[in-house]
Short mmCIF file of C-alpha atoms in Angstrom, two decimals:
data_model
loop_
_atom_site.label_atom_id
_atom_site.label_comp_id
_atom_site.label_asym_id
_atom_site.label_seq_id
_atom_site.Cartn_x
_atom_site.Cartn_y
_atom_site.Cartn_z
CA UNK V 1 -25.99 -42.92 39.99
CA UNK V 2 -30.12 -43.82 41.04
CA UNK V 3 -32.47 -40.61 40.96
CA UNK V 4 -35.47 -39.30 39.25
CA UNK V 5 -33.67 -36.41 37.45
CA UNK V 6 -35.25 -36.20 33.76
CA UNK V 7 -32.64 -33.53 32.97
CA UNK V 8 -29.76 -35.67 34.09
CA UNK V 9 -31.20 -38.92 32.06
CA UNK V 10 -32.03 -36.50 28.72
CA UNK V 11 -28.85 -34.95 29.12
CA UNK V 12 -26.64 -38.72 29.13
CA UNK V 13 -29.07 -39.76 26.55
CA UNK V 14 -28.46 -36.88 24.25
CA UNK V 15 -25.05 -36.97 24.02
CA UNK V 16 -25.04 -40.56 23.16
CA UNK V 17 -24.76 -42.30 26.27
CA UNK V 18 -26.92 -44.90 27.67
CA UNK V 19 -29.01 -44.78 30.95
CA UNK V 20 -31.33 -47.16 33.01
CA UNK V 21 -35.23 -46.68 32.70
CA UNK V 22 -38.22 -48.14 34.25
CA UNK V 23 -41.36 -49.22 32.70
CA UNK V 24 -44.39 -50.95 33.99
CA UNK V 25 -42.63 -54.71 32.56
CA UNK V 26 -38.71 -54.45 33.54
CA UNK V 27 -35.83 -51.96 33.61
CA UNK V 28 -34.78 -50.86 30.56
CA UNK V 29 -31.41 -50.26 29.37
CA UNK V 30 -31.94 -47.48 26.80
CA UNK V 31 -29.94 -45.49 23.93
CA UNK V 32 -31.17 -43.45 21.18
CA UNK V 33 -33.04 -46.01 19.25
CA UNK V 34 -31.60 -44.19 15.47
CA UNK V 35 -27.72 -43.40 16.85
CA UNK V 36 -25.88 -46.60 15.93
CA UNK V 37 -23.21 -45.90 18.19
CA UNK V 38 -26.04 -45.43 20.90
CA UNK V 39 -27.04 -49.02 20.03
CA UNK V 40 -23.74 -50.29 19.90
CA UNK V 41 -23.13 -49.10 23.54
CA UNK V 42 -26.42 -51.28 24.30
CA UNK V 43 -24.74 -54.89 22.63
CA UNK V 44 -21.41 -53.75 24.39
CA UNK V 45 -22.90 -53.51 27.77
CA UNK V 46 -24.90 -55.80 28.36
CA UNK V 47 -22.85 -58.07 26.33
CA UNK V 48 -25.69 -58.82 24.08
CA UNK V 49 -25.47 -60.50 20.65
CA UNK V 50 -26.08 -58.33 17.74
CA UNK V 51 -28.55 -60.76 16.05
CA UNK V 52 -30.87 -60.29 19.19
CA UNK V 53 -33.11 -57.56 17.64
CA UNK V 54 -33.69 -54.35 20.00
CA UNK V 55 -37.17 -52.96 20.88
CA UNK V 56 -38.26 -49.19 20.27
CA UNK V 57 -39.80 -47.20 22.92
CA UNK V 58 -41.87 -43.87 22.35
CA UNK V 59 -44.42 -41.81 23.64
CA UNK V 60 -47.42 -41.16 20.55
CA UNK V 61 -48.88 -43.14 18.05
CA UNK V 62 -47.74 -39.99 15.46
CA UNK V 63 -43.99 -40.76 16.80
CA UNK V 64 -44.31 -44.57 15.94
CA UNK V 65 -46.00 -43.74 12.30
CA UNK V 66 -42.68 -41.95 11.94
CA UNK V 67 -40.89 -45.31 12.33
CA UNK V 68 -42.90 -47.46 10.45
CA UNK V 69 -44.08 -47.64 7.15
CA UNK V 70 -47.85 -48.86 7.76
CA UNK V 71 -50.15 -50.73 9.83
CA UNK V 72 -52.06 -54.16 9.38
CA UNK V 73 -55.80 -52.83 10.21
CA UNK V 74 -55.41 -55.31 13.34
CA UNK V 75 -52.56 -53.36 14.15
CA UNK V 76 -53.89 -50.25 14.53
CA UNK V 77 -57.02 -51.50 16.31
CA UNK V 78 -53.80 -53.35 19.52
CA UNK V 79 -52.42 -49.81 19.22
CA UNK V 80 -55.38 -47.83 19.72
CA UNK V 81 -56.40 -50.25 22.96
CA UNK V 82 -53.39 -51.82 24.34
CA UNK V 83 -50.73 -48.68 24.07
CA UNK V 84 -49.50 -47.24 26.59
CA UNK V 85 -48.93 -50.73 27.84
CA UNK V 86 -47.10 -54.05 28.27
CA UNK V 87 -47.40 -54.77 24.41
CA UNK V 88 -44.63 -54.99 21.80
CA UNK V 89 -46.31 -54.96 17.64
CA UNK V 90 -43.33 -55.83 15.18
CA UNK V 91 -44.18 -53.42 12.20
CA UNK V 92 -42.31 -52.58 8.67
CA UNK V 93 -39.63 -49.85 9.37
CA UNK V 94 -38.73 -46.80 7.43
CA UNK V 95 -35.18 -47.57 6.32
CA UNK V 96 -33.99 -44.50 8.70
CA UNK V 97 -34.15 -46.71 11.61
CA UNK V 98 -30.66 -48.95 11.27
CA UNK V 99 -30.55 -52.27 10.93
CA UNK V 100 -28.16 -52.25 13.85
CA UNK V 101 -31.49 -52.07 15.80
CA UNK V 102 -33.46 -54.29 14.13
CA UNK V 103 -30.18 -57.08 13.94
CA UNK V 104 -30.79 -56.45 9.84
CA UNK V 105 -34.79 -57.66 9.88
CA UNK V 106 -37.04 -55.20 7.72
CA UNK V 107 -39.47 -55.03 11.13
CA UNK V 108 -39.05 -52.90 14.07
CA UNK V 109 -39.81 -54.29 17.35
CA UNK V 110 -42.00 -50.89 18.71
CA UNK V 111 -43.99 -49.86 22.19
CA UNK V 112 -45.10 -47.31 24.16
CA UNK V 113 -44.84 -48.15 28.02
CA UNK V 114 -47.04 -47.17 30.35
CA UNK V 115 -44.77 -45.58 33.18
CA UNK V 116 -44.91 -42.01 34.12
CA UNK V 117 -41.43 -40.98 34.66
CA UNK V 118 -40.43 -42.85 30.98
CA UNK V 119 -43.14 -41.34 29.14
CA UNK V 120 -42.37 -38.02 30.62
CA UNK V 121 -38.55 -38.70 29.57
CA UNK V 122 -39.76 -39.46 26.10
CA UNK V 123 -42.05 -36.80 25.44
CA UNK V 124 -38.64 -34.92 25.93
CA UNK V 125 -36.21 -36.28 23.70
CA UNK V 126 -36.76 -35.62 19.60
CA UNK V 127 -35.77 -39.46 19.60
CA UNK V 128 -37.05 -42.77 20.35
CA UNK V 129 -35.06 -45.11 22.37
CA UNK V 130 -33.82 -48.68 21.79
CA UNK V 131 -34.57 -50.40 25.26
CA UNK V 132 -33.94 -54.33 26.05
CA UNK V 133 -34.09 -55.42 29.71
CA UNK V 134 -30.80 -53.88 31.85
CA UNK V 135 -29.44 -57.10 32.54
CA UNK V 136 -26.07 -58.89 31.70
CA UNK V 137 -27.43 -60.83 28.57
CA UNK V 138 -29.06 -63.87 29.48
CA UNK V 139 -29.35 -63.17 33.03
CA UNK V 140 -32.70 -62.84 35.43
CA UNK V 141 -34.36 -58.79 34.14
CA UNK V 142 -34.18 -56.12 36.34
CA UNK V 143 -37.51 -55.12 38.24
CA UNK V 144 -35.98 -52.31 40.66
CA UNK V 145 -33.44 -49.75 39.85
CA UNK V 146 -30.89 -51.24 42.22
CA UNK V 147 -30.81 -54.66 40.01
CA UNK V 148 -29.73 -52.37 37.36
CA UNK V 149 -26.89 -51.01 39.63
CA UNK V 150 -26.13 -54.35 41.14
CA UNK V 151 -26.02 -56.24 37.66
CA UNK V 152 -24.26 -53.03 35.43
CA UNK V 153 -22.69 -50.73 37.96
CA UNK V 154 -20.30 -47.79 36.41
CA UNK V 155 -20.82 -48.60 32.77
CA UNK V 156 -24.25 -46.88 33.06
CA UNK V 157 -23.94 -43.18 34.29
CA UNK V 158 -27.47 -42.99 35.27
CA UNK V 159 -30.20 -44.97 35.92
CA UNK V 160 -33.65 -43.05 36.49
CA UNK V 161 -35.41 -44.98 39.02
CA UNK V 162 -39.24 -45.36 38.93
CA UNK V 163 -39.83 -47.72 41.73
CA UNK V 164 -40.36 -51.43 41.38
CA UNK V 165 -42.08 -52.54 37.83
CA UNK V 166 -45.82 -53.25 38.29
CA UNK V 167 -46.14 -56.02 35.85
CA UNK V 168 -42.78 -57.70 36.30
CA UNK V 169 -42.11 -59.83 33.33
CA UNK V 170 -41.63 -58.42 29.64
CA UNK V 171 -43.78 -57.34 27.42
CA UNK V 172 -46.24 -59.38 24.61
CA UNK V 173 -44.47 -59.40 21.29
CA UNK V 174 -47.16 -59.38 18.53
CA UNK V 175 -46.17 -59.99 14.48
CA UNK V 176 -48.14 -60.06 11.62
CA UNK V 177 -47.73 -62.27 8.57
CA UNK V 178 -47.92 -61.34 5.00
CA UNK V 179 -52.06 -60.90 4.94
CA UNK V 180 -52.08 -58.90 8.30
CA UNK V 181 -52.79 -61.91 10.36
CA UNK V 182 -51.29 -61.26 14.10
CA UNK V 183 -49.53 -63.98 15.79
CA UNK V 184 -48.01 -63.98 19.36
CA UNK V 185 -44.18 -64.09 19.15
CA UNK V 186 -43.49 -63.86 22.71
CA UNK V 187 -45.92 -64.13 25.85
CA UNK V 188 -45.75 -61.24 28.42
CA UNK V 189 -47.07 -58.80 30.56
CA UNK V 190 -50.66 -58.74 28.19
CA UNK V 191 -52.64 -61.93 28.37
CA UNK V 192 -53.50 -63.84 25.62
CA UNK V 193 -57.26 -63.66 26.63
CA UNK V 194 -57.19 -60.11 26.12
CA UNK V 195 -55.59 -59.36 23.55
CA UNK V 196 -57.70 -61.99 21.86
CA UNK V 197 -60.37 -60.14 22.83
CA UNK V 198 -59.29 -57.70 20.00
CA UNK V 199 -58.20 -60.09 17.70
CA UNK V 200 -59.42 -62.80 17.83
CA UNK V 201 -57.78 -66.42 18.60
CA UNK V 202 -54.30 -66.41 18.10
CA UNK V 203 -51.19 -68.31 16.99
CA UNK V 204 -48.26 -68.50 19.51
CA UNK V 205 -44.92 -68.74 17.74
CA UNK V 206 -42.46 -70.32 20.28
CA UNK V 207 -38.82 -70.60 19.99
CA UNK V 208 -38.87 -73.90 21.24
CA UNK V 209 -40.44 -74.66 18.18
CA UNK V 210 -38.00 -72.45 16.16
CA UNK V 211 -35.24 -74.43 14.51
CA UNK V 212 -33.64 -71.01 13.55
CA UNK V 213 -34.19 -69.12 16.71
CA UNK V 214 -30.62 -69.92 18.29
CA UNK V 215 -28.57 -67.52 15.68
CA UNK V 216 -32.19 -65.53 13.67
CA UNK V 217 -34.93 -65.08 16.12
CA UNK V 218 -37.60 -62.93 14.40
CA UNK V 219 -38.27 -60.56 17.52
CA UNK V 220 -36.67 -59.76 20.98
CA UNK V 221 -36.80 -62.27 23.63
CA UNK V 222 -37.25 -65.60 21.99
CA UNK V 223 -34.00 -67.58 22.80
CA UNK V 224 -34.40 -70.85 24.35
CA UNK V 225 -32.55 -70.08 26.53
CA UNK V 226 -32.64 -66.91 28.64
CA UNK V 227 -33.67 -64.88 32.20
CA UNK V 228 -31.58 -67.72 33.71
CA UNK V 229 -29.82 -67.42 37.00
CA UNK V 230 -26.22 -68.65 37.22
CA UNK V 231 -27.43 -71.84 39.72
CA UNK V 232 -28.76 -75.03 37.79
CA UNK V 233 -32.60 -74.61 38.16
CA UNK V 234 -34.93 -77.37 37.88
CA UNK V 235 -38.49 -76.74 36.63
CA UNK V 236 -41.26 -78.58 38.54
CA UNK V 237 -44.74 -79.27 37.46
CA UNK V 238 -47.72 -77.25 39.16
CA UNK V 239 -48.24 -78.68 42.79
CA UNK V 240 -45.36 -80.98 42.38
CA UNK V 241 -42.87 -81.45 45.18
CA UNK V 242 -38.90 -82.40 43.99
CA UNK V 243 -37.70 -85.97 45.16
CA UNK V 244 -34.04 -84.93 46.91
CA UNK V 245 -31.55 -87.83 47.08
CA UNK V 246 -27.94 -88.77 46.91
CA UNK V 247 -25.16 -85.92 47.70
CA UNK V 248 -28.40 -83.41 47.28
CA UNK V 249 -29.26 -81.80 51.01
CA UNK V 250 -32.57 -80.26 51.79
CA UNK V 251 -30.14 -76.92 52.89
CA UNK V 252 -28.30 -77.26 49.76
CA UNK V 253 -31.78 -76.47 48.08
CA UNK V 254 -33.24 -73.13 46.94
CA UNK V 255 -37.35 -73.34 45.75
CA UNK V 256 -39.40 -71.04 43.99
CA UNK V 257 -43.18 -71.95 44.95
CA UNK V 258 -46.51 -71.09 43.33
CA UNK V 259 -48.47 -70.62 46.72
CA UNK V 260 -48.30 -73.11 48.96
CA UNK V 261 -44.69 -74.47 50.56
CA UNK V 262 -42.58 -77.66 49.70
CA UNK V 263 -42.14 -80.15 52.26
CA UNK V 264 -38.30 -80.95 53.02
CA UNK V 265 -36.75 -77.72 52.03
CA UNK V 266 -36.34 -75.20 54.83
CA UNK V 267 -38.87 -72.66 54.64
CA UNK V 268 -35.74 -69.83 55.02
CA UNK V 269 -34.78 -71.54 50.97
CA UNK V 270 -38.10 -71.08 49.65
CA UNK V 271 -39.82 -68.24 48.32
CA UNK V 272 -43.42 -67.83 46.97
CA UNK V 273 -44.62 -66.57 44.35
CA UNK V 274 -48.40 -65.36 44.78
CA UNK V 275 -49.56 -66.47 48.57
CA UNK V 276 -53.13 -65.26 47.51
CA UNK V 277 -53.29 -67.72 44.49
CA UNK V 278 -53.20 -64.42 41.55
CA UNK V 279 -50.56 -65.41 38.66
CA UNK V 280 -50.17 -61.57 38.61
CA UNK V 281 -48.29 -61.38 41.80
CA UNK V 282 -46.64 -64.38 40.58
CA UNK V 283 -44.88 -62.23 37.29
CA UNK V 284 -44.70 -59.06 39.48
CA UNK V 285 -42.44 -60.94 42.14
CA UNK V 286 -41.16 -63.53 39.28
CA UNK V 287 -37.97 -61.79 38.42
CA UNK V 288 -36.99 -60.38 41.90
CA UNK V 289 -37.54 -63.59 43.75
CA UNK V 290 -35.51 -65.74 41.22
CA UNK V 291 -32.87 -62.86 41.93
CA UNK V 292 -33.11 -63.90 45.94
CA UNK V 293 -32.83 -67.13 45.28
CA UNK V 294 -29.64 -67.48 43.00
CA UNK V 295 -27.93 -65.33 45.65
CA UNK V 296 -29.00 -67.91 48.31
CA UNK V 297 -25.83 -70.44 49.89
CA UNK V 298 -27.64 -73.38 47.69
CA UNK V 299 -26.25 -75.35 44.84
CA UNK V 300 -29.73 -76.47 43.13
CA UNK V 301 -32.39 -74.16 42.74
CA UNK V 302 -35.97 -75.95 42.01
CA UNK V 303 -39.03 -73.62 40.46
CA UNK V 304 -42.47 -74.75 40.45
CA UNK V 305 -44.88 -73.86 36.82
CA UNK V 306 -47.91 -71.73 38.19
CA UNK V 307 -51.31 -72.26 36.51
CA UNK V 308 -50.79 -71.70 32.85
CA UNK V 309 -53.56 -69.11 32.16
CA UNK V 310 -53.63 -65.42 32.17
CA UNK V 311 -50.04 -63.83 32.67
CA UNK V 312 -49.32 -67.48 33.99
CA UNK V 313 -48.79 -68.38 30.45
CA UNK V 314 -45.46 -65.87 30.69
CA UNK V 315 -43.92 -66.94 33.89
CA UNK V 316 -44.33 -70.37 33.09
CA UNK V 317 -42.04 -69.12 29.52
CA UNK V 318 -40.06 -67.48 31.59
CA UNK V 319 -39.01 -70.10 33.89
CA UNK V 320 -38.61 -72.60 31.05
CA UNK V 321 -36.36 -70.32 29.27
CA UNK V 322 -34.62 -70.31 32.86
CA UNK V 323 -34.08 -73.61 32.83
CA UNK V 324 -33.21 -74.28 29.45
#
């Protein structure tokens, strides 16, 4: 069932039972982040691997101190600026949060989002909630409360239904090596430029680049490969137009554009990203559109990179995980 019923998604949520939530990134499928059979549900449904580490979502700083057991200075300072928002900071945990949450890591993957409706369903519950995207695992995030009923259906009883994300692709994972040092772990919905601002330049950590992220990534969200839709996608440089020969047909061809159109491809197979030229339309429509176009009667799907600054830097991740 969709609605906006707090009581209905406290009262699936408190007896142990998981339910869809929307925050300002993607949907959410949520559990009660310290129940392990609440996080078990989570791996079950959306057939997720349990050494794919879960991310916390509360509603105060205080709550979060109760989770962890400090905070680099730098830390605090992200915290303090960035929360509620689109930002992820992987801190030590107390050793009551399980390691069924964490996949076994002695960090906690922890936000606060910055959507109404969630925030107001937090402040409610005497629990935090363990939240990855409500997708099937691997498969494009959900932006709108129907993906999550389209993609899950009956094995979540409720999904609360806060209209269609405002950011659109996941949040910025931020770590922190031994001397308090932060380090990006995975690029999202906060831009590097900003939260550099605050920090200073920093390090990206890419899977890519991660012999051991296949089987031990060290936060949510960095597989190689991942958001994909079930269509072979091809990834395109920026302005670059794909070269269609052999059995290929320009109607058998589905193409996710930046902002301009593709010569070749009917325009009904091609969707665009940001008309106006602003890579935030491009992540707010990113998810949704690659949605339209795996359900489109093609058999290749092509997706141009958009400029790689700002939030560009995270659809352009997000469409080579896609791809991958």
């Amino acid at each position: 069932m969709i609605g906006t019923d707090l009581n209905a998604a406290r009262h699936w949520l408190e007896a142990g039972n998981v339910v869809g939530i929307p925050t300002e990134t993607v949907y959410g499928l949520a559990g009660n982040a310290l129940n392990e059979e609440s996080v078990l549900t989570i791996f079950r449904v959306k057939n997720r691997p349990a050494f794919d580490p879960l991310i916390v979502h509360t509603d105060s700083l205080d709550k979060v101190r109760e989770l962890v057991r400090y905070f680099p200075p730098v830390a605090e300072q992200l915290a303090h600026t960035c929360w509620p928002g689109p930002l992820t900071l992987l801190l030590p945990k107390r050793d009551h949060v399980p390691d069924l949450t964490t996949s076994g890591l002695d960090t906690v993957a922890i936000r606060i989002p910055n959507h109404p409706l969630t925030l107001a369903l937090l402040q409610s519950l005497d629990f935090p909630l363990a939240a990855p995207s409500a997708n099937p695992f691997g498969y494009i995030s959900p932006t709108t409360a129907q993906h999550v009923a389209d993609q899950l259906g009956d094995q979540v009883p409720y999904i609360l239904d806060g209209g269609p994300c405002p950011v659109g692709v996941e949040s910025t994972i931020i770590g922190f090596d031994t001397d308090g040092q932060a380090m990006v772990y995975r690029l999202g919905g906060m831009a590097l430029e900003q939260l550099e601002a605050i920090t200073g330049p920093l390090r990206v950590q890419m899977s890519t680049s991660n012999p051991h992220a296949q089987n031990a990534p060290q936060a949510p969200g960095m597989l190689t490969s991942h958001y994909a839709p079930r269509k072979p996608l091809t990834l395109l440089a920026y302005g670059e137009t794909p070269s269609i020969s052999g059995t290929l047909s320009a109607e058998s061809v589905g193409a996710l554009v930046f902002s301009g159109t593709l010569p070749g491809i009917p325009a009904a197979n091609q969707l665009v990203l940001a008309p106006t030229g602003d890579v935030l339309d491009a992540a707010r429509n990113l998810f949704a559109y690659l949605r339209q176009l795996d359900n489109l009667p093609v058999t290749q799907l092509y997706a141009q990179l958009v400029p790689d600054e700002g939030l560009g830097r995270a659809v352009n991740d997000r469409l080579r995980r896609a791809a991958a």
